[in-house]
CSV table of C-alpha atoms in Angstrom, one decimal:
chain,number,residue,atom,x,y,z
Y,1,UNK,CA,-29.8,36.4,4.8
Y,2,UNK,CA,-26.0,36.9,4.0
Y,3,UNK,CA,-25.3,36.1,7.7
Y,4,UNK,CA,-27.6,33.2,7.6
Y,5,UNK,CA,-25.8,31.7,4.6
Y,6,UNK,CA,-22.5,32.1,6.3
Y,7,UNK,CA,-23.8,30.3,9.4
Y,8,UNK,CA,-25.2,27.4,7.3
Y,9,UNK,CA,-21.7,27.0,5.6
Y,10,UNK,CA,-20.1,27.1,9.1
Y,11,UNK,CA,-22.5,24.5,10.4
Y,12,UNK,CA,-22.1,22.2,7.5
Y,13,UNK,CA,-18.4,22.6,7.5
Y,14,UNK,CA,-18.2,21.9,11.2
Y,15,UNK,CA,-20.2,18.8,10.8
Y,16,UNK,CA,-18.0,17.6,7.9
Y,17,UNK,CA,-14.9,18.3,9.8
Y,18,UNK,CA,-16.4,16.5,12.9
Y,19,UNK,CA,-17.6,13.4,11.1
Y,20,UNK,CA,-16.2,13.2,7.5
Y,21,UNK,CA,-19.9,13.0,6.5
Y,22,UNK,CA,-22.6,15.3,5.3
Y,23,UNK,CA,-21.3,17.9,2.9
Y,24,UNK,CA,-24.0,17.7,0.1
Y,25,UNK,CA,-26.2,15.5,2.1
Y,26,UNK,CA,-26.7,18.3,4.5
Y,27,UNK,CA,-26.2,21.5,2.5
Y,28,UNK,CA,-28.6,20.8,-0.3
Y,29,UNK,CA,-31.6,20.1,2.1
Y,30,UNK,CA,-30.6,23.2,4.3
Y,31,UNK,CA,-30.8,25.2,1.2
Y,32,UNK,CA,-34.1,23.8,0.0
Y,33,UNK,CA,-36.0,23.4,3.2
Y,34,UNK,CA,-34.7,26.2,5.4
Y,35,UNK,CA,-34.0,29.0,2.9
Y,36,UNK,CA,-36.6,28.0,0.3
Y,37,UNK,CA,-34.0,28.1,-2.5
Y,38,UNK,CA,-35.2,26.2,-5.6
Y,39,UNK,CA,-34.0,22.6,-5.9
Y,40,UNK,CA,-32.2,23.3,-9.2
Y,41,UNK,CA,-30.2,26.3,-7.8
Y,42,UNK,CA,-29.5,24.5,-4.6
Y,43,UNK,CA,-28.1,21.3,-6.3
Y,44,UNK,CA,-26.1,23.3,-8.8
Y,45,UNK,CA,-24.5,25.6,-6.2
Y,46,UNK,CA,-23.8,22.7,-3.9
Y,47,UNK,CA,-21.9,20.9,-6.5
Y,48,UNK,CA,-19.3,23.7,-6.9
Y,49,UNK,CA,-19.4,24.2,-3.1
Y,50,UNK,CA,-18.4,20.5,-2.6
Y,51,UNK,CA,-15.6,20.6,-5.3
Y,52,UNK,CA,-14.0,23.7,-3.6
Y,53,UNK,CA,-14.3,22.4,0.1
Y,54,UNK,CA,-12.9,19.0,-0.7
Y,55,UNK,CA,-9.8,20.2,-2.7
Y,56,UNK,CA,-7.9,20.8,0.5
Y,57,UNK,CA,-8.1,17.3,1.5
Y,58,UNK,CA,-7.1,16.0,-1.9
Y,59,UNK,CA,-3.5,17.5,-1.4
Y,60,UNK,CA,-3.1,15.8,1.9
Y,61,UNK,CA,-4.0,12.4,0.8
Y,62,UNK,CA,-2.0,12.7,-2.4
Y,63,UNK,CA,1.1,13.8,-0.6
Y,64,UNK,CA,0.9,10.8,1.6
Y,65,UNK,CA,0.4,8.5,-1.4
Y,66,UNK,CA,-3.1,7.5,-0.2
Y,67,UNK,CA,-4.7,7.9,-3.7
Y,68,UNK,CA,-5.1,4.8,-5.9
Y,69,UNK,CA,-5.0,6.7,-9.2
Y,70,UNK,CA,-5.9,3.7,-11.3
Y,71,UNK,CA,-9.1,3.1,-9.5
Y,72,UNK,CA,-9.8,7.0,-9.7
Y,73,UNK,CA,-9.5,6.6,-13.5
Y,74,UNK,CA,-11.9,3.6,-13.6
Y,75,UNK,CA,-14.5,5.5,-11.5
Y,76,UNK,CA,-14.0,8.7,-13.9
Y,77,UNK,CA,-14.4,6.4,-16.9
Y,78,UNK,CA,-18.0,5.9,-15.8
Y,79,UNK,CA,-18.9,8.8,-13.7
Y,80,UNK,CA,-18.0,11.7,-16.2
Y,81,UNK,CA,-20.1,10.0,-19.1
Y,82,UNK,CA,-22.9,9.5,-16.4
Y,83,UNK,CA,-22.8,13.1,-15.4
Y,84,UNK,CA,-22.7,14.5,-18.9
Y,85,UNK,CA,-25.5,12.1,-19.9
Y,86,UNK,CA,-27.6,13.3,-17.0
Y,87,UNK,CA,-26.9,17.0,-17.7
Y,88,UNK,CA,-28.0,16.4,-21.3
Y,89,UNK,CA,-31.1,14.7,-20.0
Y,90,UNK,CA,-31.9,17.7,-17.8
Y,91,UNK,CA,-31.5,20.3,-20.7
Y,92,UNK,CA,-34.0,18.1,-22.7
Y,93,UNK,CA,-36.7,18.2,-20.0
Y,94,UNK,CA,-39.7,20.7,-20.6
Y,95,UNK,CA,-40.2,23.0,-17.8
Y,96,UNK,CA,-38.3,23.6,-14.5
Y,97,UNK,CA,-41.1,21.8,-12.6
Y,98,UNK,CA,-40.1,18.5,-14.2
Y,99,UNK,CA,-36.4,19.0,-13.4
Y,100,UNK,CA,-37.1,19.9,-9.8
Y,101,UNK,CA,-39.5,17.0,-9.2
Y,102,UNK,CA,-36.8,14.6,-10.6
Y,103,UNK,CA,-34.2,16.3,-8.3
Y,104,UNK,CA,-36.4,16.1,-5.3
Y,105,UNK,CA,-36.9,12.3,-5.7
Y,106,UNK,CA,-33.3,11.6,-6.6
Y,107,UNK,CA,-32.1,13.7,-3.6
Y,108,UNK,CA,-34.5,11.7,-1.2
Y,109,UNK,CA,-33.3,8.4,-2.5
Y,110,UNK,CA,-29.7,9.4,-2.3
Y,111,UNK,CA,-30.0,10.6,1.2
Y,112,UNK,CA,-31.7,7.2,2.3
Y,113,UNK,CA,-28.9,5.2,0.5
Y,114,UNK,CA,-26.2,7.5,2.1
Y,115,UNK,CA,-27.7,6.9,5.5
Y,116,UNK,CA,-27.7,3.1,5.2
Y,117,UNK,CA,-24.1,3.4,4.0
Y,118,UNK,CA,-23.3,5.4,7.2
Y,119,UNK,CA,-25.0,3.0,9.5
Y,120,UNK,CA,-23.6,-0.1,7.8
Y,121,UNK,CA,-20.0,1.2,7.1
Y,122,UNK,CA,-18.3,-0.9,9.6
Y,123,UNK,CA,-20.3,-4.1,8.9
Y,124,UNK,CA,-19.8,-3.7,5.2
Y,125,UNK,CA,-16.0,-3.3,5.8
Y,126,UNK,CA,-15.9,-6.5,8.0
Y,127,UNK,CA,-18.1,-8.4,5.6
Y,128,UNK,CA,-15.9,-7.4,2.6
Y,129,UNK,CA,-12.8,-8.4,4.5
Y,130,UNK,CA,-14.3,-11.8,5.4
Y,131,UNK,CA,-14.9,-12.5,1.7
Y,132,UNK,CA,-11.8,-11.2,0.1
Y,133,UNK,CA,-10.2,-14.7,0.1
Y,134,UNK,CA,-13.4,-16.5,-1.0
Y,135,UNK,CA,-13.0,-18.5,-4.3
Y,136,UNK,CA,-16.1,-16.8,-5.9
Y,137,UNK,CA,-14.6,-13.4,-4.8
Y,138,UNK,CA,-11.3,-14.2,-6.5
Y,139,UNK,CA,-13.1,-15.3,-9.8
Y,140,UNK,CA,-15.1,-12.1,-9.8
Y,141,UNK,CA,-12.0,-9.9,-9.4
Y,142,UNK,CA,-11.2,-10.0,-13.0
Y,143,UNK,CA,-14.4,-8.0,-13.7
Y,144,UNK,CA,-13.6,-5.4,-11.0
Y,145,UNK,CA,-12.5,-2.8,-13.5
Y,146,UNK,CA,-15.7,-3.1,-15.5
Y,147,UNK,CA,-17.8,-3.1,-12.3
Y,148,UNK,CA,-16.0,0.0,-11.1
Y,149,UNK,CA,-16.8,1.9,-14.2
Y,150,UNK,CA,-20.4,0.9,-14.1
Y,151,UNK,CA,-20.5,2.0,-10.4
Y,152,UNK,CA,-18.9,5.3,-11.5
Y,153,UNK,CA,-21.6,5.8,-14.1
Y,154,UNK,CA,-24.4,5.4,-11.5
Y,155,UNK,CA,-22.6,7.8,-9.1
Y,156,UNK,CA,-22.1,10.4,-11.8
Y,157,UNK,CA,-25.8,10.4,-12.6
Y,158,UNK,CA,-26.9,10.4,-8.9
Y,159,UNK,CA,-24.5,13.2,-7.8
Y,160,UNK,CA,-25.4,15.3,-11.0
Y,161,UNK,CA,-29.1,15.1,-10.1
Y,162,UNK,CA,-28.8,15.4,-6.2
Y,163,UNK,CA,-25.3,16.6,-5.3
Y,164,UNK,CA,-25.3,13.7,-2.9
Y,165,UNK,CA,-23.6,10.3,-3.1
Y,166,UNK,CA,-20.0,11.1,-3.8
Y,167,UNK,CA,-18.9,10.7,-0.2
Y,168,UNK,CA,-20.3,8.1,2.1
Y,169,UNK,CA,-21.9,6.1,-0.7
Y,170,UNK,CA,-18.8,6.2,-2.8
Y,171,UNK,CA,-16.7,5.1,0.0
Y,172,UNK,CA,-19.1,2.2,0.9
Y,173,UNK,CA,-18.9,0.9,-2.7
Y,174,UNK,CA,-15.1,1.1,-2.8
Y,175,UNK,CA,-15.0,-1.0,0.4
Y,176,UNK,CA,-17.1,-3.7,-1.2
Y,177,UNK,CA,-15.1,-3.8,-4.5
Y,178,UNK,CA,-11.6,-3.2,-2.9
Y,179,UNK,CA,-11.5,-4.9,0.5
Y,180,UNK,CA,-7.8,-5.1,0.6
Y,181,UNK,CA,-7.4,-1.3,0.5
Y,182,UNK,CA,-6.8,0.5,3.7
Y,183,UNK,CA,-9.5,2.9,4.9
Y,184,UNK,CA,-7.4,6.0,4.5
Y,185,UNK,CA,-6.6,4.9,0.9
Y,186,UNK,CA,-10.3,4.3,0.2
Y,187,UNK,CA,-11.2,7.8,1.6
Y,188,UNK,CA,-8.4,9.5,-0.4
Y,189,UNK,CA,-9.4,7.7,-3.6
Y,190,UNK,CA,-13.0,8.6,-3.2
Y,191,UNK,CA,-12.2,12.3,-2.3
Y,192,UNK,CA,-10.2,12.7,-5.6
Y,193,UNK,CA,-13.0,11.2,-7.6
Y,194,UNK,CA,-15.6,13.3,-5.8
Y,195,UNK,CA,-13.7,16.6,-6.5
Y,196,UNK,CA,-13.4,15.9,-10.3
Y,197,UNK,CA,-16.9,14.5,-10.5
Y,198,UNK,CA,-18.5,17.5,-8.7
Y,199,UNK,CA,-16.3,20.0,-10.6
Y,200,UNK,CA,-17.6,18.6,-14.0
Y,201,UNK,CA,-21.2,18.5,-12.8
Y,202,UNK,CA,-21.1,21.8,-11.3
Y,203,UNK,CA,-19.6,23.3,-14.4
Y,204,UNK,CA,-22.5,21.8,-16.3
Y,205,UNK,CA,-25.1,23.2,-14.0
Y,206,UNK,CA,-23.3,26.6,-14.2
Y,207,UNK,CA,-23.7,26.6,-18.0
Y,208,UNK,CA,-27.4,25.8,-17.5
Y,209,UNK,CA,-27.6,28.8,-15.3
Y,210,UNK,CA,-28.4,27.0,-12.1
Y,211,UNK,CA,-25.3,28.2,-10.1
Y,212,UNK,CA,-25.8,31.3,-7.6
Y,213,UNK,CA,-22.2,32.6,-7.3
Y,214,UNK,CA,-23.0,35.0,-4.6
Y,215,UNK,CA,-24.6,32.3,-2.5
Y,216,UNK,CA,-21.6,30.0,-3.1
Y,217,UNK,CA,-19.1,32.6,-1.7
Y,218,UNK,CA,-21.3,33.1,1.4
Y,219,UNK,CA,-21.4,29.4,2.0
Y,220,UNK,CA,-17.6,29.0,1.5
Y,221,UNK,CA,-16.9,31.9,3.9
Y,222,UNK,CA,-18.6,29.9,6.6
Y,223,UNK,CA,-17.6,26.4,5.7
Y,224,UNK,CA,-13.8,26.7,5.4
Y,225,UNK,CA,-13.3,27.8,9.1
Y,226,UNK,CA,-16.1,25.4,10.0
Y,227,UNK,CA,-14.2,22.4,8.7
Y,228,UNK,CA,-11.0,23.4,10.4
Y,229,UNK,CA,-12.8,23.7,13.9
Y,230,UNK,CA,-14.8,20.6,13.3
Y,231,UNK,CA,-11.7,18.6,12.4
Y,232,UNK,CA,-9.9,19.9,15.7
Y,233,UNK,CA,-12.9,18.5,17.8
Y,234,UNK,CA,-13.4,15.3,15.6
Y,235,UNK,CA,-10.3,13.6,16.5
Y,236,UNK,CA,-11.6,13.3,20.1
Y,237,UNK,CA,-15.0,11.9,19.3
Y,238,UNK,CA,-15.7,8.1,18.5
Y,239,UNK,CA,-17.2,7.3,15.1
Y,240,UNK,CA,-19.4,4.9,17.1
Y,241,UNK,CA,-21.2,7.8,18.6
Y,242,UNK,CA,-21.5,10.2,15.6
Y,243,UNK,CA,-22.2,7.8,12.8
Y,244,UNK,CA,-25.5,6.6,14.2
Y,245,UNK,CA,-26.5,10.3,14.8
Y,246,UNK,CA,-25.6,11.3,11.2
Y,247,UNK,CA,-27.2,8.2,9.7
Y,248,UNK,CA,-30.6,8.8,11.5
Y,249,UNK,CA,-30.5,12.5,10.5
Y,250,UNK,CA,-29.9,11.6,6.8
Y,251,UNK,CA,-32.6,8.9,7.0
Y,252,UNK,CA,-35.3,11.4,8.2
Y,253,UNK,CA,-34.3,14.0,5.7
Y,254,UNK,CA,-34.2,11.7,2.8
Y,255,UNK,CA,-37.6,10.3,3.6
Y,256,UNK,CA,-39.1,13.7,3.9
Y,257,UNK,CA,-37.9,14.4,0.4
Y,258,UNK,CA,-39.2,11.0,-1.0
Y,259,UNK,CA,-42.6,11.6,0.6
Y,260,UNK,CA,-42.9,15.2,-0.7
Y,261,UNK,CA,-41.9,14.1,-4.3
């Protein structure tokens, strides 16, 4: 099983390096469906797995000044309370069965929403760009900080319950809210927010006894070289080819969890 865990980490890391999509969205379903790991343990472990694997990217984006720290702050003002509120709610549930049913349902919904965000990323960006000089959009701009905080709260709750949503879904929301930002800045900003959020949520799950540290180490042993290799090949592939494939895969997995729940 140790080798299988390392291979799973290698595969997911490779896909993330290849497409920039699919960390939690692939790892958590793989742990639950293929390895039979309980949803609570899978989500808990994957949160810390995501925090560690994304740390390397943060340094690169920060050095190139591609992180909008003010926007990260607005997101965290919502997502940290959202995560802590959700952790407190989970602790109040009676029995692991209730927790895992809620996690399965949230995981399915999160995967479906993520797949839509992957499919529609280019269209969302084009639409946001076309509306950025619209008078209505300009009048709404004053409310953007508050909307960003509310968005962060929703992401915090979703990520804490499913370990999915901080990547592709967070990026899509930033495109809508901040259409003037460049795509690298959006990715860098979302990445920093995701690292902090998954670290906080993962620490909360660890305190609840959900994190399997041995499993986490095996996954990281495979994923870190996988990301490196995937990134090497990813620069040669067109997003128009990979995004529909990833979107379809996430949609199928998400619907499976929704139906099962």
